[in-house]
mmCIF file of C-alpha atoms in Angstrom:
data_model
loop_
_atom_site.group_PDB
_atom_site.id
_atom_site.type_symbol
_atom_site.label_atom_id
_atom_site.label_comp_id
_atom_site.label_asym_id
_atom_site.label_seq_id
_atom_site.Cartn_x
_atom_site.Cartn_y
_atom_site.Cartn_z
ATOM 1 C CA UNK F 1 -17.346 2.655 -2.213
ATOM 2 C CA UNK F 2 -18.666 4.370 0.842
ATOM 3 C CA UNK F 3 -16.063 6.812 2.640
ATOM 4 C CA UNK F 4 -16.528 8.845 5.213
ATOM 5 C CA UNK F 5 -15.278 11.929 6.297
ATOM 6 C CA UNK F 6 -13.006 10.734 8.857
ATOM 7 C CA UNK F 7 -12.280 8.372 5.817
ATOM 8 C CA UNK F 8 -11.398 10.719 3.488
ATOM 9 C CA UNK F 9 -9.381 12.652 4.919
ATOM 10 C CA UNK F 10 -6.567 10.073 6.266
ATOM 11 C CA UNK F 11 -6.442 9.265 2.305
ATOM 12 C CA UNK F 12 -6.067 13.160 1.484
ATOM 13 C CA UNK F 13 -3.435 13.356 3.997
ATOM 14 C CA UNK F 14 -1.470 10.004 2.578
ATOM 15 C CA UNK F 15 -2.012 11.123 -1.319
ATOM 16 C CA UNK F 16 -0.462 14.320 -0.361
ATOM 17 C CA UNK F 17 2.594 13.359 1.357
ATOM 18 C CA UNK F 18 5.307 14.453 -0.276
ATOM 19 C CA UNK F 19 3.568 16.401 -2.565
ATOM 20 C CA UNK F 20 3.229 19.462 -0.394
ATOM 21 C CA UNK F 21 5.287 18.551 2.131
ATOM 22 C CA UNK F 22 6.759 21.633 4.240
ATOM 23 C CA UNK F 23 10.283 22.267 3.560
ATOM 24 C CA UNK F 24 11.084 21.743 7.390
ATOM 25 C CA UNK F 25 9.325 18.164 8.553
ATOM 26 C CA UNK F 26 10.106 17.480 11.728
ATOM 27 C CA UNK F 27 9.411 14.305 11.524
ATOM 28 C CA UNK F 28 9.308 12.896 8.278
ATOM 29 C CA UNK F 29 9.672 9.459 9.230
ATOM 30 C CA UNK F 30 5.878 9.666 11.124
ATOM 31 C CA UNK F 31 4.853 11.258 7.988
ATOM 32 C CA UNK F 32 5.742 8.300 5.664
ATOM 33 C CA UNK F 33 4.601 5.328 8.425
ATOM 34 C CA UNK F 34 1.086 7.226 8.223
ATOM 35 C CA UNK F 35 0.785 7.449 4.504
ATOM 36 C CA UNK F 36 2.024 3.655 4.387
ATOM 37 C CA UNK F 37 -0.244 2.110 6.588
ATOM 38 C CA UNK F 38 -3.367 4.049 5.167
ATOM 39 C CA UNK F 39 -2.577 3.221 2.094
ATOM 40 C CA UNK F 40 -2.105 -0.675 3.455
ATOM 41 C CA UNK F 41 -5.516 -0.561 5.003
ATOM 42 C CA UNK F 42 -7.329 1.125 1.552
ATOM 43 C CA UNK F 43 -5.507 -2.142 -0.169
ATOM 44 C CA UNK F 44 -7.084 -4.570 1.917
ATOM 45 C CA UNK F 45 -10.542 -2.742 2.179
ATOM 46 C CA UNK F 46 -10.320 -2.509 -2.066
ATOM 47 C CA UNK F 47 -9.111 -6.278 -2.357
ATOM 48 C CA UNK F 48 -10.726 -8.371 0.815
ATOM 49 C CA UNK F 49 -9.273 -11.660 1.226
ATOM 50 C CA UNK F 50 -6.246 -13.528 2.543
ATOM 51 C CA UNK F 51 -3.979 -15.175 -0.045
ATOM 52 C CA UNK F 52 -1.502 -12.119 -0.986
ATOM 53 C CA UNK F 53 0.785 -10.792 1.904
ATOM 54 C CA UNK F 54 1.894 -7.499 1.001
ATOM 55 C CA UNK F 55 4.792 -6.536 3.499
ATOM 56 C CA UNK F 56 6.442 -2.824 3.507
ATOM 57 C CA UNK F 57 9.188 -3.200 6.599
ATOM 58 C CA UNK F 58 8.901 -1.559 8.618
ATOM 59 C CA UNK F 59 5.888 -0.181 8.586
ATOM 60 C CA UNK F 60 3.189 -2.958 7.636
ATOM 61 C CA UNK F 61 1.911 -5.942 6.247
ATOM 62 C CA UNK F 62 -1.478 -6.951 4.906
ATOM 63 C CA UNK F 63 -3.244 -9.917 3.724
ATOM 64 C CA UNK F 64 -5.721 -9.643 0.895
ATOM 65 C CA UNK F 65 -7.457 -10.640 -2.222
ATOM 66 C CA UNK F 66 -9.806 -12.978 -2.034
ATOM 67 C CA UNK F 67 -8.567 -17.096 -3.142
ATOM 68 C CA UNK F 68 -7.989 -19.743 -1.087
ATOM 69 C CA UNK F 69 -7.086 -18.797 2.124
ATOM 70 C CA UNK F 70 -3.126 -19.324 3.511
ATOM 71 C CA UNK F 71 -2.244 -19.931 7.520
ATOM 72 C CA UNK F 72 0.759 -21.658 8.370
ATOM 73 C CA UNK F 73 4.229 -20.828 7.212
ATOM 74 C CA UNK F 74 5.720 -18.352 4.618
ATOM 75 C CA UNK F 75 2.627 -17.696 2.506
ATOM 76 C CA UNK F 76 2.746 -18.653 -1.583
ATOM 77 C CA UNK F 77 1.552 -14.916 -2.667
ATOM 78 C CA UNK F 78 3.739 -12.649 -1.000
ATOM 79 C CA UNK F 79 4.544 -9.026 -2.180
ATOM 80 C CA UNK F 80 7.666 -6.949 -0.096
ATOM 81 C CA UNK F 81 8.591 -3.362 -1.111
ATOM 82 C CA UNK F 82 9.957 -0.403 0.595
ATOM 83 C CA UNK F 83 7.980 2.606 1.549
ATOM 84 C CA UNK F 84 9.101 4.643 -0.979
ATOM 85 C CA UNK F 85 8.104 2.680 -3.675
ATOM 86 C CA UNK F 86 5.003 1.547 -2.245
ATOM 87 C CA UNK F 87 3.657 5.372 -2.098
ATOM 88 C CA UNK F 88 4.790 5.929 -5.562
ATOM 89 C CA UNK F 89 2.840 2.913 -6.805
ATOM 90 C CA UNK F 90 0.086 3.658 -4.378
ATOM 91 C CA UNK F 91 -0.355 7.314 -5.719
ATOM 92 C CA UNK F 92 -0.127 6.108 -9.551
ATOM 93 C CA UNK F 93 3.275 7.955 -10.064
ATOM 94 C CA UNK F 94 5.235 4.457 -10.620
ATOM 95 C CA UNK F 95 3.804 1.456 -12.448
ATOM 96 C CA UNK F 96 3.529 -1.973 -11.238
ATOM 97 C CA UNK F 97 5.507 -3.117 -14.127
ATOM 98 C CA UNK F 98 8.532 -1.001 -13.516
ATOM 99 C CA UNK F 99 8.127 -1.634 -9.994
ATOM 100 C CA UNK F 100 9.056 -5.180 -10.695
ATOM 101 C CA UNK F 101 11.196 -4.959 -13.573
ATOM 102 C CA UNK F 102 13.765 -2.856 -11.691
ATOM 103 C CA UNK F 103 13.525 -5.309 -8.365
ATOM 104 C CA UNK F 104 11.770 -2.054 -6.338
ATOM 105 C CA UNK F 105 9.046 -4.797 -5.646
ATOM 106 C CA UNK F 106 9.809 -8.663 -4.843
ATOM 107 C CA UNK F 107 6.297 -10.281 -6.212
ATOM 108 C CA UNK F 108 6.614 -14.258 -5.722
ATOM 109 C CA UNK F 109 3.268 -16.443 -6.450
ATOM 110 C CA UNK F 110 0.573 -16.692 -8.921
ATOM 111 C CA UNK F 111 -1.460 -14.499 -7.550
ATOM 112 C CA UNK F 112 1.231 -11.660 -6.662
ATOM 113 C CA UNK F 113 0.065 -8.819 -8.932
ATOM 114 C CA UNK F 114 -1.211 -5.802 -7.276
ATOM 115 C CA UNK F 115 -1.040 -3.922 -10.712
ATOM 116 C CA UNK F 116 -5.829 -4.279 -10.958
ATOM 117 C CA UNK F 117 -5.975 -2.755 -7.529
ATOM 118 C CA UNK F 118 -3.002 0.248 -8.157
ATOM 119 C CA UNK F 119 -3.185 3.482 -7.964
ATOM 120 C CA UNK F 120 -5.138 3.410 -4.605
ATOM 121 C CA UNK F 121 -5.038 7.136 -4.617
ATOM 122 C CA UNK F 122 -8.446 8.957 -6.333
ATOM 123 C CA UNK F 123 -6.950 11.063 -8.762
#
């Protein structure tokens, strides 16, 4: 996969949140929408396609992997998680198992498993 600079660097910015985050944030709330919604787009650029929603309220939603297509109504494949648990899946530091087994991440449909296309992060 082709990235470029520009690229790069949004996803160096989004791996690192948190990591190396300055004691004082002022805002750590624009911190976490940014690192979400990268991390959203990477998803959808990795997995093209439109039959999984993934929704993390209130910061995003995206449609991908490729199947048939969905576009009226609640879709079949949907995946909803909060922001904090999508970065730690997103960076590699949770599992997608866990993720669902503890109810962090609400996976309903056949095709609602995210866990070929995690961590998004390059490690």
């Amino acid at each position: 996969m082709h990235y470029t600079a520009e690229r790069a660097g949004k996803l160096m910015r989004a791996r690192d949140y948190g990591r190396f985050m300055p004691v004082h944030n002022p805002n750590p709330a624009a911190s976490e929408k940014i690192a979400t919604r990268e991390y959203l787009a990477e998803l959808a650029r990795r997995a093209p396609g439109r039959t999984v929603e993934v929704r993390v309220p209130p910061y995003g939603a995206v449609q991908c992997i490729e199947g048939p297509r969905h576009t009226r109504g609640t879709p079949p494949n949907v995946v909803e998680t909060d922001p904090a648990t999508w970065l730690a899946l997103a960076r590699g530091e949770l599992s997608w198992a866990a993720a669902v087994e503890s109810g962090s991440v609400r996976a309903s449909g056949s095709r609602a498993d995210l866990s070929p296309y995690l961590p998004l992060a390059d490690r």
